[in-house]
XYZ file of C-alpha atoms in Angstrom:
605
model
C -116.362 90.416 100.461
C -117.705 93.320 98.079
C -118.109 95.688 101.334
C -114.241 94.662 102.402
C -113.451 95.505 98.756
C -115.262 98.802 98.600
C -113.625 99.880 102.394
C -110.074 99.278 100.841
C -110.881 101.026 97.967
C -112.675 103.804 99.294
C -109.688 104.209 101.838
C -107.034 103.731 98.878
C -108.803 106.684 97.260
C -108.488 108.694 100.588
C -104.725 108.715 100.651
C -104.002 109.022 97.259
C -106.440 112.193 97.264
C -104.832 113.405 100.228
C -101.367 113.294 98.699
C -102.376 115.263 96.033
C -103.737 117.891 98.637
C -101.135 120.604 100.270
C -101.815 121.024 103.714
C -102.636 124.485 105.285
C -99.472 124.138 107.085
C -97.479 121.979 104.895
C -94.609 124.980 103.238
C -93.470 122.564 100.658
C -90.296 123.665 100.779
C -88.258 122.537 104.107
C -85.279 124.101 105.893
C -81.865 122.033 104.229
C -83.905 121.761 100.424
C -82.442 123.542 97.474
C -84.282 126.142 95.369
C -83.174 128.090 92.331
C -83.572 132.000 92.077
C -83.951 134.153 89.319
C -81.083 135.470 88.559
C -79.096 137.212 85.448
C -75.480 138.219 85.236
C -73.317 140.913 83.507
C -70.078 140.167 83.525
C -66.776 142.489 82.167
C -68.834 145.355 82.880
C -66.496 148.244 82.675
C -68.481 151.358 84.954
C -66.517 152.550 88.415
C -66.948 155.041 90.295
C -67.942 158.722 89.352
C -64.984 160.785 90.367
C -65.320 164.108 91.327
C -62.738 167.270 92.009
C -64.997 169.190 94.654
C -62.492 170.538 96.303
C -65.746 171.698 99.036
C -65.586 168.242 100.150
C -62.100 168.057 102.543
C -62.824 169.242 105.791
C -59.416 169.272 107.600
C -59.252 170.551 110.902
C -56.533 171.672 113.526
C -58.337 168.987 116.334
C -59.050 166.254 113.954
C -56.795 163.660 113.045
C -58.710 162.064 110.002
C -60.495 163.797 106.882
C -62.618 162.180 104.250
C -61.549 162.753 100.308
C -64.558 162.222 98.616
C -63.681 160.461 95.629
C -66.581 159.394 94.021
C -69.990 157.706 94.161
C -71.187 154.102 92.401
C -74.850 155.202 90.362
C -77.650 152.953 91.233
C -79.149 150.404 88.783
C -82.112 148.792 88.004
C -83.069 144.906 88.596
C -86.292 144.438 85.782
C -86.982 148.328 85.591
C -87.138 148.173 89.580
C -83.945 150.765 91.055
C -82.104 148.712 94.298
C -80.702 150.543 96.695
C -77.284 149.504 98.619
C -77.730 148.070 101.685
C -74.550 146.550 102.915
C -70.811 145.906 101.840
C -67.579 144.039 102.490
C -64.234 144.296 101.806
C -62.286 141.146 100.548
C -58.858 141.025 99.364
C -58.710 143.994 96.708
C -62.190 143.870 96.166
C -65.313 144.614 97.557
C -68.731 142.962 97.407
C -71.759 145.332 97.672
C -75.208 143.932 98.340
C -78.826 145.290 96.844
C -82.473 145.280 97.399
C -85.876 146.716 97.244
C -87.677 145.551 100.123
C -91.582 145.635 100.012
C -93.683 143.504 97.338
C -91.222 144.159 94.642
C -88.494 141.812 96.018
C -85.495 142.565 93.521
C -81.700 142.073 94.905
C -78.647 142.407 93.479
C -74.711 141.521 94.182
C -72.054 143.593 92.446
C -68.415 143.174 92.539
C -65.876 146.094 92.313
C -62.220 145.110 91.883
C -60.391 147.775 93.854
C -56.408 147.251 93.139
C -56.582 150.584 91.106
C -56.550 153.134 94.388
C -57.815 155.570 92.216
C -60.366 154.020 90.349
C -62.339 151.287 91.098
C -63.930 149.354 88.126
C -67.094 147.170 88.412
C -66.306 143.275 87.455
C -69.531 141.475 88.154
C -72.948 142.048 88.975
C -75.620 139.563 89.423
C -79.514 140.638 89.621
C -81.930 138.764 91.524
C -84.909 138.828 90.150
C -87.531 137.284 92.564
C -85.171 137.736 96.005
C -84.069 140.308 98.478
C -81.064 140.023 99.391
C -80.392 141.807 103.267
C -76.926 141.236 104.349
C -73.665 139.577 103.354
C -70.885 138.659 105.698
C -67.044 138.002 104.455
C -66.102 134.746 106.376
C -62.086 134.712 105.070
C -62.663 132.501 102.200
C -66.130 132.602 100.845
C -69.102 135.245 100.731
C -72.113 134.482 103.017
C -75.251 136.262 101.456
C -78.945 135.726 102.483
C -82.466 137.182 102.278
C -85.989 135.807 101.483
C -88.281 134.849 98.897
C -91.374 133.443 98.445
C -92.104 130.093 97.828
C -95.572 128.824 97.836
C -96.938 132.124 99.071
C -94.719 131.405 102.177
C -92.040 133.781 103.190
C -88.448 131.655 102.893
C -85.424 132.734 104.398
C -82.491 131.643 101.951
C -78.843 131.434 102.424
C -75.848 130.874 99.941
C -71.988 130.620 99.961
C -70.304 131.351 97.016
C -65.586 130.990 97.166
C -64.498 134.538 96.927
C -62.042 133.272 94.558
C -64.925 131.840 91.859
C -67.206 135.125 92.213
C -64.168 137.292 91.211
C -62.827 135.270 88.434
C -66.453 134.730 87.156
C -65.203 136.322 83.884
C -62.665 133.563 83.002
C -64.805 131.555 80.048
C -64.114 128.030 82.058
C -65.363 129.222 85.306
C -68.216 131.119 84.342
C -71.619 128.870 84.289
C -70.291 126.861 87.652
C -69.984 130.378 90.070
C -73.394 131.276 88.410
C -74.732 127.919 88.878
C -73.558 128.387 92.380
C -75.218 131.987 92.791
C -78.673 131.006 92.024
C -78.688 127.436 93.708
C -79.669 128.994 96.938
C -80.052 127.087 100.346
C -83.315 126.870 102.466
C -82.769 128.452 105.627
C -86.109 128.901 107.452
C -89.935 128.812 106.072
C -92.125 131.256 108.330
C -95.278 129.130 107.692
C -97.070 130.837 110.859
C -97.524 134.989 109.062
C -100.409 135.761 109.791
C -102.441 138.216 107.603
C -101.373 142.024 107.074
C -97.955 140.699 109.550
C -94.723 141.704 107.956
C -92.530 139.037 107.612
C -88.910 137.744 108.950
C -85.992 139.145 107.220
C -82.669 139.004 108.075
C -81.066 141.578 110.034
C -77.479 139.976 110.297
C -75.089 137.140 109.997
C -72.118 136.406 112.104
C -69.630 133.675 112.665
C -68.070 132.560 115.890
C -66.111 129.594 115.496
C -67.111 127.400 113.541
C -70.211 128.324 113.276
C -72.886 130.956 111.429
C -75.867 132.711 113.370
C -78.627 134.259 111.370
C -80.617 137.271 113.172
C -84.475 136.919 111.703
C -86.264 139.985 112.496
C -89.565 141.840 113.516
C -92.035 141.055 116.566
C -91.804 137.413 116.676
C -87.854 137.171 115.583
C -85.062 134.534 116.381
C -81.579 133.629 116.483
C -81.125 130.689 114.465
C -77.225 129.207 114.874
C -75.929 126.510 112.087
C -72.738 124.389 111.357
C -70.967 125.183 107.967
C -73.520 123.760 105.649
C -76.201 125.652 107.246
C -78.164 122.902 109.247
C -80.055 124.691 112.600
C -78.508 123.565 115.321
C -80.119 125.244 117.758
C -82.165 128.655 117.779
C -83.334 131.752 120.081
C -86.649 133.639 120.195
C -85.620 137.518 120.393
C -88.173 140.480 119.290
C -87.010 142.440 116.988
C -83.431 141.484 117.070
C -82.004 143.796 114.547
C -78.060 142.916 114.990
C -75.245 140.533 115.773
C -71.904 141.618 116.550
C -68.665 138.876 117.298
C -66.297 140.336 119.954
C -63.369 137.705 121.802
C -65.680 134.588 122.116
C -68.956 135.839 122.641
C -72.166 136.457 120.321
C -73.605 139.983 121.273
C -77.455 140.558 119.769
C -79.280 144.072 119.497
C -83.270 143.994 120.220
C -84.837 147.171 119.935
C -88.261 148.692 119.549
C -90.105 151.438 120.648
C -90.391 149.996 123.846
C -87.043 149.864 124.464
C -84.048 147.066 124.281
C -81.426 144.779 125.268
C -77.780 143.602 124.270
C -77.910 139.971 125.131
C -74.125 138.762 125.412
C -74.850 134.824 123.892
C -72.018 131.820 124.141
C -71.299 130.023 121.046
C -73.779 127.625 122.457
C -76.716 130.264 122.205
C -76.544 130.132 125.866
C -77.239 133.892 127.884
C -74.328 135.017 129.684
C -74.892 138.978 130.607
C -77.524 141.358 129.407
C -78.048 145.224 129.807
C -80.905 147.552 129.054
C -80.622 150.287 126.211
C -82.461 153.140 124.945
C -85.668 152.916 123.018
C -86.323 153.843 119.218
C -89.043 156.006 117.437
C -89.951 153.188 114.483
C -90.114 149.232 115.522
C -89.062 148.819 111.692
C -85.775 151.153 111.716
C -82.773 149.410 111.409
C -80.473 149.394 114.299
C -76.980 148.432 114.036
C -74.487 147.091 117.304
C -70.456 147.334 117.361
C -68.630 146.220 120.213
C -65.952 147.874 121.844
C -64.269 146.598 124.249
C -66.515 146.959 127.205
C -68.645 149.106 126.291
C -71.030 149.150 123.396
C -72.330 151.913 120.531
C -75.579 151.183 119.181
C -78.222 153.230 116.882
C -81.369 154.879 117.589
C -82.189 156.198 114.175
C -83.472 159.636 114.629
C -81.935 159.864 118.390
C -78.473 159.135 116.951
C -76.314 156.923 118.782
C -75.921 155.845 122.596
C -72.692 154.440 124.152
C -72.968 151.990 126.700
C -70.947 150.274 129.174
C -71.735 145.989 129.115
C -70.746 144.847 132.393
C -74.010 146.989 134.278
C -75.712 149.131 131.674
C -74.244 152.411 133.394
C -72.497 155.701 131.629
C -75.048 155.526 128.967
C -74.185 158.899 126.837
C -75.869 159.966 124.232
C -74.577 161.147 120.774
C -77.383 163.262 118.827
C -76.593 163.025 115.478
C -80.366 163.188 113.714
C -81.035 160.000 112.030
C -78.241 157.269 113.042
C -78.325 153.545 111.076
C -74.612 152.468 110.231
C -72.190 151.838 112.998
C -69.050 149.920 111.640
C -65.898 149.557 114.329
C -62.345 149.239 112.703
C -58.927 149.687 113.840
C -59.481 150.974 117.088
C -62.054 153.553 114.829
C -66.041 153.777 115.133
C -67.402 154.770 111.704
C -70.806 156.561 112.350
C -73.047 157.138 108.718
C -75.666 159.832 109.412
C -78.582 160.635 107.479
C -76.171 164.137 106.841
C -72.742 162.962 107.544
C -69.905 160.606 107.969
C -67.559 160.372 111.138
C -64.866 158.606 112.848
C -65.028 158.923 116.670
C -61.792 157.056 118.652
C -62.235 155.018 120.757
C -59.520 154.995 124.484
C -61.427 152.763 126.081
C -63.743 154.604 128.099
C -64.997 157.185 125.456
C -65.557 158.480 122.012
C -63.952 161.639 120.666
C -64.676 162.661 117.515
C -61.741 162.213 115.424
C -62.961 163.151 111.316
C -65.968 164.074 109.778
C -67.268 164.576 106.539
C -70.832 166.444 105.392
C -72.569 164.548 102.690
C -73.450 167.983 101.542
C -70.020 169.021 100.854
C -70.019 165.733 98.862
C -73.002 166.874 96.389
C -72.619 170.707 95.700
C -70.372 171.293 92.976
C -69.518 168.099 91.575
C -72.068 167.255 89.015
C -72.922 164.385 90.296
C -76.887 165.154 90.531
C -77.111 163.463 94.229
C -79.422 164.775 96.577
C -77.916 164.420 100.280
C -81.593 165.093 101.436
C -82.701 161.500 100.548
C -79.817 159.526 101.685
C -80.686 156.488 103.560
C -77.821 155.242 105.937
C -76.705 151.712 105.718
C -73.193 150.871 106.566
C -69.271 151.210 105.921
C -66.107 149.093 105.608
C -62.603 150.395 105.439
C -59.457 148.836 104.261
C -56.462 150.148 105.934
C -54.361 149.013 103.734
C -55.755 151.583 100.543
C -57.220 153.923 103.333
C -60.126 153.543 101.140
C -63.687 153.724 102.699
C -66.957 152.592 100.960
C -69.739 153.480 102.402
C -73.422 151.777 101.586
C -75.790 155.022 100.897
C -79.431 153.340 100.395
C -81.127 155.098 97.357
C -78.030 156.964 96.239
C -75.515 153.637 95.827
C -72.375 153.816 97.672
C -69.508 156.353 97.996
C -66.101 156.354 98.092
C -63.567 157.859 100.083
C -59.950 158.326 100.815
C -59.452 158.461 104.658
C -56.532 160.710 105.460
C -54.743 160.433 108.507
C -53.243 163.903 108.798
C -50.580 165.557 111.342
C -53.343 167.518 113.224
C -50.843 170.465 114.199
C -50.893 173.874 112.887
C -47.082 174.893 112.570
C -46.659 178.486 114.929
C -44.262 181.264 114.210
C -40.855 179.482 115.290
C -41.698 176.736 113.377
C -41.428 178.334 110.137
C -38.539 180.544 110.896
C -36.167 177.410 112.296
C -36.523 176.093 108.130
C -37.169 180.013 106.572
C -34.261 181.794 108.248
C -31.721 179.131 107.065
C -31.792 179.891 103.916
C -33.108 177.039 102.511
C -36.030 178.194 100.296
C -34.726 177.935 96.684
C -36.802 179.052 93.256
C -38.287 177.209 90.946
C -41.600 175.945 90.688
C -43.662 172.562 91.588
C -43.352 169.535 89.392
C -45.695 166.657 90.086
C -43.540 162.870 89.778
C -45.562 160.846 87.678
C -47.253 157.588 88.496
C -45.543 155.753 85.769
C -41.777 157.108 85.354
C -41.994 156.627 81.272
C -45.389 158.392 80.970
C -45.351 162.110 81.534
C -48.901 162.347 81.647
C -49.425 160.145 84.510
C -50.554 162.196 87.282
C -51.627 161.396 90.703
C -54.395 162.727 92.163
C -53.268 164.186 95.661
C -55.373 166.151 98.276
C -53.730 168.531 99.314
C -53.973 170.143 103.032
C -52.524 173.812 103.194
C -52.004 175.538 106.364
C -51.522 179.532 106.072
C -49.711 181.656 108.394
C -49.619 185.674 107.410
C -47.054 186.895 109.808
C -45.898 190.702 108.514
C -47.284 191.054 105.396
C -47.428 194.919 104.740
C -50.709 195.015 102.905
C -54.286 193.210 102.633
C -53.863 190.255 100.177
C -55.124 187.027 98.205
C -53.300 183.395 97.948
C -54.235 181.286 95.179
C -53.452 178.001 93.694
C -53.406 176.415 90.139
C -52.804 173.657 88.106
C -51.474 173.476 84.641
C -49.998 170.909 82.442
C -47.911 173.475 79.893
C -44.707 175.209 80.080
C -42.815 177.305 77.859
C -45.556 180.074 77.660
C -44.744 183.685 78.044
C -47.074 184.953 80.519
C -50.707 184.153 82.395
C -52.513 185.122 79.595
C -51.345 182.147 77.313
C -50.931 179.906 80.468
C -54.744 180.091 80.872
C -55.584 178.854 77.935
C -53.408 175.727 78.245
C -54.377 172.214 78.668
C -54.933 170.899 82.183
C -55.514 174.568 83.485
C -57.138 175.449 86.887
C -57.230 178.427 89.206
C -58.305 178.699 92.999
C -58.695 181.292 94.749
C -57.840 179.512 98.463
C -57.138 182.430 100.756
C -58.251 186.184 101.303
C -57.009 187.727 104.609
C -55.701 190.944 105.936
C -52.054 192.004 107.160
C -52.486 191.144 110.759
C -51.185 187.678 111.736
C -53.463 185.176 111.066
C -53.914 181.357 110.464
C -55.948 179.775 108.163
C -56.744 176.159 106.816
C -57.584 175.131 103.525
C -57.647 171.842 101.429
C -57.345 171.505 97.360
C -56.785 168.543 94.778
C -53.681 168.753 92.792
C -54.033 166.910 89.506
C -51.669 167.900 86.866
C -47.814 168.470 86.014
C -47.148 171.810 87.926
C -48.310 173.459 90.658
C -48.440 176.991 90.577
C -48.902 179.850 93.351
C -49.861 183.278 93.168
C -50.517 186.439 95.471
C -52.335 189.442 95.063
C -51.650 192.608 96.584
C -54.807 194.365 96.959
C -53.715 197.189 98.117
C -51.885 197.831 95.221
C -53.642 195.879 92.948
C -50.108 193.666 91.930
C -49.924 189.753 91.145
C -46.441 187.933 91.874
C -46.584 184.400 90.431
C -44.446 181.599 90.599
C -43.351 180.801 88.068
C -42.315 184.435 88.530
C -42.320 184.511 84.628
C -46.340 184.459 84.801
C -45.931 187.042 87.248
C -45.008 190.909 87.376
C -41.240 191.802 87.565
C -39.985 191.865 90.869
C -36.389 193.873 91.919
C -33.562 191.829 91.519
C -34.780 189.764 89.482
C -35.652 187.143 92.289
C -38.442 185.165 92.965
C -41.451 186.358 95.090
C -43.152 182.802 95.790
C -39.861 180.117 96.292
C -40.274 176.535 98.533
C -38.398 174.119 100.109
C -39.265 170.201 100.510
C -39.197 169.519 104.285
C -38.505 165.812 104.736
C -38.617 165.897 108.368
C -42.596 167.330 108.540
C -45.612 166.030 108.667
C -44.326 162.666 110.858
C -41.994 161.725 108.496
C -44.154 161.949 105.387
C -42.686 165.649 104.637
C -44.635 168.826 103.860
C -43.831 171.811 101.285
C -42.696 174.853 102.597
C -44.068 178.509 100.603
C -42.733 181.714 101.438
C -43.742 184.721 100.162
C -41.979 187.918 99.998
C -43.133 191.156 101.241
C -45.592 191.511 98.344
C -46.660 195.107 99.501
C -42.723 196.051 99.862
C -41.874 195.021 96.394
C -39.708 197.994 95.673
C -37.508 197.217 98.867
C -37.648 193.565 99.902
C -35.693 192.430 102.586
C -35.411 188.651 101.869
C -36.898 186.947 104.700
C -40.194 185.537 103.262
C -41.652 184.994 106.200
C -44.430 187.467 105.390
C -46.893 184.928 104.386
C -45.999 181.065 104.295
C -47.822 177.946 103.229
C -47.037 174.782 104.979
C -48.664 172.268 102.213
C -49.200 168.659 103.436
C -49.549 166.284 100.524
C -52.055 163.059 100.703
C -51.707 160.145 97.869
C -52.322 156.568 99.030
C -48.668 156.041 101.860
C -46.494 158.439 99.212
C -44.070 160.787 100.987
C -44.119 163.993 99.905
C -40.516 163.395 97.893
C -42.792 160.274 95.922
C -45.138 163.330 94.758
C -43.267 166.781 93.915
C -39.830 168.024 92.964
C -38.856 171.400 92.726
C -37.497 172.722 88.660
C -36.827 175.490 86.721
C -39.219 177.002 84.823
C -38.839 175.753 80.859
């Protein structure tokens, strides 16, 4: 009896001890649980974007049909004295959702809200710091935000995911909604526990999330990495092993995954079953832990080779593989029939006609930087990626360690107007005088000015002497002469144009930004300035006009253009009233404004 008592006991002892004890293997923490993160809010914060004037940063050309106006850049921040760096974005409704980390052993993420409805300026609304989480990608599904990452939990690495309604994240400053979205950020969802890491082995992340149905797939990435599919509350239903699998891409009905590595790679084409349908063969990398990003287009496919730029492929055999050597190549994003490319050293927008890419706009980071006291360095950009609303034509794009910039994307009439062109509107008589009056935003307030790129294309057709355009903005009137104008409010000169008599063409871009818009030319041969307002100017015979316009309604496919004619400026003393000798045609750029939205022509006052 006392040895049958002491064998229960001693085996009562046993399993109570070995509850206590966490098994090698045991994560405690399972796929489905609920853990909290770390996380602190500022909400009502009122920083946007740094705007800048650098007129160096339009790059219009006669082939292109899209330029970049740089607008501005979002500064960086710091999660717990640790700087994030943007790593991916999404546009939803008039807002977009930008996504942080610091991967490494200082895992520090961040989520931060910008409410775009203001074209011009976008102002920061929320942004939520993780404290103990990275968080690597963020998907818009239509109604809600998908965001995930990993943590560690037990000294395991966990793969989280959370939804959060786009509606509750943006109106997490309203005092009745604010504790349940923020209960809802850091109550974060258990996706996968990688309780197999070995020593010194670098651990899942994720690469991507897509939906396809009704369903979400999670790419986990590095050697041993996986496909993981789940239904709407994130239960794995079913799950892939893929190496290195660094992207997911939805096009029609199919799932299309990127694995890549220095050994080379595949696009696996995946029903929403997880089931292979097609594959092809790509291009290596130099770095198994690049990024790599996939868009699908059509049949064919553009994916990234970091420092061998990008490759285009066709899907159904792997054939017409061509190369695109940009240097160091991490963003793709495909929109509207575009492909947005983000180079360590530029951005571009190839289109697509369904066999290849043409380069259709790009814009130097560089041209971005000098000037506009901004303090970036272009040299230490790391590409991430871009999204583009059509609506705004406004394009964010996700810069690593130096935030996120903005841009305007500007859909121009390519052309460059010939000879005939300008005498069909110059020889009719329909320039007038006057001078250029911006319309304000706001009809009551004066002081309301847009801020419009400008694209002017220059034609010198018989100009008699050597000569310099310029441009300038001003805000004043009633001044005497260019003396007094420069010391007004608002004032800025550019010199945009220096050329010789022969016929020539020219292209330049500028940033108008006040009331008036003023021209000038300078005869260098005779050292003379004619201004317009020909007040600001010397006297010219006849008291006429040397610089006078006309508002072409017609131009620029139906958005209209500004005509500028300018009068024999080496001739002064017999002008024969043609003003064909030099002519502007100025294109005007301001969200979908037609030209007659933007300027008027007035007397001087």
């Amino acid at each position: 009896m006392k040895r049958t008592l002491f064998l229960t006991t001693l085996l009562v002892l046993t399993l109570f001890l070995a509850s206590c004890i966490t098994q090698p293997n045991d994560p405690g923490v399972l796929p489905g649980d609920t853990i909290e993160l770390d996380v602190t809010y500022e909400t009502n914060v009122k920083d946007g974007f740094v705007s800048t004037r650098s007129i160096s940063a339009f790059e219009p050309s006669e082939t292109f049909q899209y330029y970049f106006g740089f607008k501005g850049n979002a500064p960086l921040f710091k999660v717990n004295e640790i700087e994030v760096q943007a790593n991916d974005l999404v546009y939803y409704e008039d807002s977009i959702a930008i996504s942080y980390n610091k991967a490494g052993e200082e895992m520090k993420g961040a989520i931060q809200l910008f409410d775009t409805s203001d074209n011009g300026q976008p102002n920061e609304s929320v942004r939520a710091k993780f404290e103990n989480a990275d968080i690597n990608d963020i998907l818009n599904d239509g109604d809600n935000l998908i965001f995930a990452g990993y943590t560690i939990v037990n000294s395991l690495n966990t793969i989280y995911v959370n939804m959060v309604d786009q509606k509750d994240i943006k109106n997490i400053n309203n005092d009745n909604q604010v504790e349940r979205t923020k209960e809802n950020l850091r109550n974060v969802k258990v996706l996968y526990v990688q309780n197999d890491q070995q020593e010194n082995e670098a651990g899942l992340v994720v690469t991507s999330i897509a939906k396809l149905g009704d369903y979400y797939y999670f790419s986990l990435a590095n050697e041993n990495g996986k496909i993981l599919k789940t239904d709407s509350n994130f239960e794995i239903l079913d799950s892939v092993d893929v190496n290195y699998v660094k992207d997911l891409q939805v096009s029609e009905n199919s799932l299309y995954a990127l694995s890549i590595s220095t050994e080379g790679g595949t696009i696996v084409e995946y029903n929403s079953d997880l089931v292979e349908q097609n594959s092809v063969d790509v291009n290596s990398i130099t770095s198994n832990e690049e990024k790599a990003s996939l868009a699908i287009l059509g049949d064919y496919a553009a994916y990234t080779r970091a420092e061998n730029g990008f490759d285009l492929v066709n899907l159904s055999d792997g054939s017409d593989i061509v190369n695109f050597p940009l240097g160091t190549v991490n963003g793709l994003s495909y929109m509207d029939n575009s492909l947005f490319v983000h180079s360590a050293s530029a951005l571009l927008v190839y289109k697509f006609d369904g066999l290849s890419l043409v380069k259709n706009g790009e814009h130097y980071f560089s041209n971005a930087v000098e000037g506009d006291g901004t303090g970036l360095d272009v040299n230490e950009l790391s590409p991430n990626f871009v999204t583009y609303n059509p609506e705004t034509n406004l394009v964010f794009n996700a810069t690593g360690n130096q935030g996120v910039f903005m841009y305007e994307l500007i859909d121009q009439d390519a052309s460059t107007p010939d000879k005939e062109y300008f005498d069909k509107i110059i020889l009719n008589g329909n320039l007038v005088s006057g001078h250029l009056k911006t319309i304000p935003v706001v009809p009551t307030d004066e002081d309301s000015y847009p801020e419009i790129i400008l694209d002017i294309i220059y034609y010198s057709k018989d100009s008699a002497h050597d000569h310099k355009i310029g441009i300038f903005n001003y805000k004043g009137t009633g001044v005497d002469n260019w003396d007094q104008l420069q010391g007004t409010d608002g004032f800025e000169v550019v010199e945009l144009i220096e050329s010789t008599k022969n016929e020539n063409k020219d292209r330049e871009t500028y940033k108008a930004y006040a009331k008036y818009l003023g021209f000038y030319i300078n005869d260098l041969d005779e050292n003379k300035t004619f201004r317009n307002p020909k007040a600001l100017g010397d006297d010219y015979p006849n008291g006429e006009s040397a610089i006078k316009f006309y508002i072409n309604e017609d131009g620029n496919n139906g958005k209209g253009e500004i005509i500028v004619g300018f009068e024999d400026a080496g001739s002064n003393s017999n002008p024969d009233g043609d003003y064909n000798d030099v002519v502007l045609v100025i294109r005007a750029y301001h969200k979908n404004d037609t030209i007659t939205d933007l300027f008027e022509i007035v007397d001087y006052q």
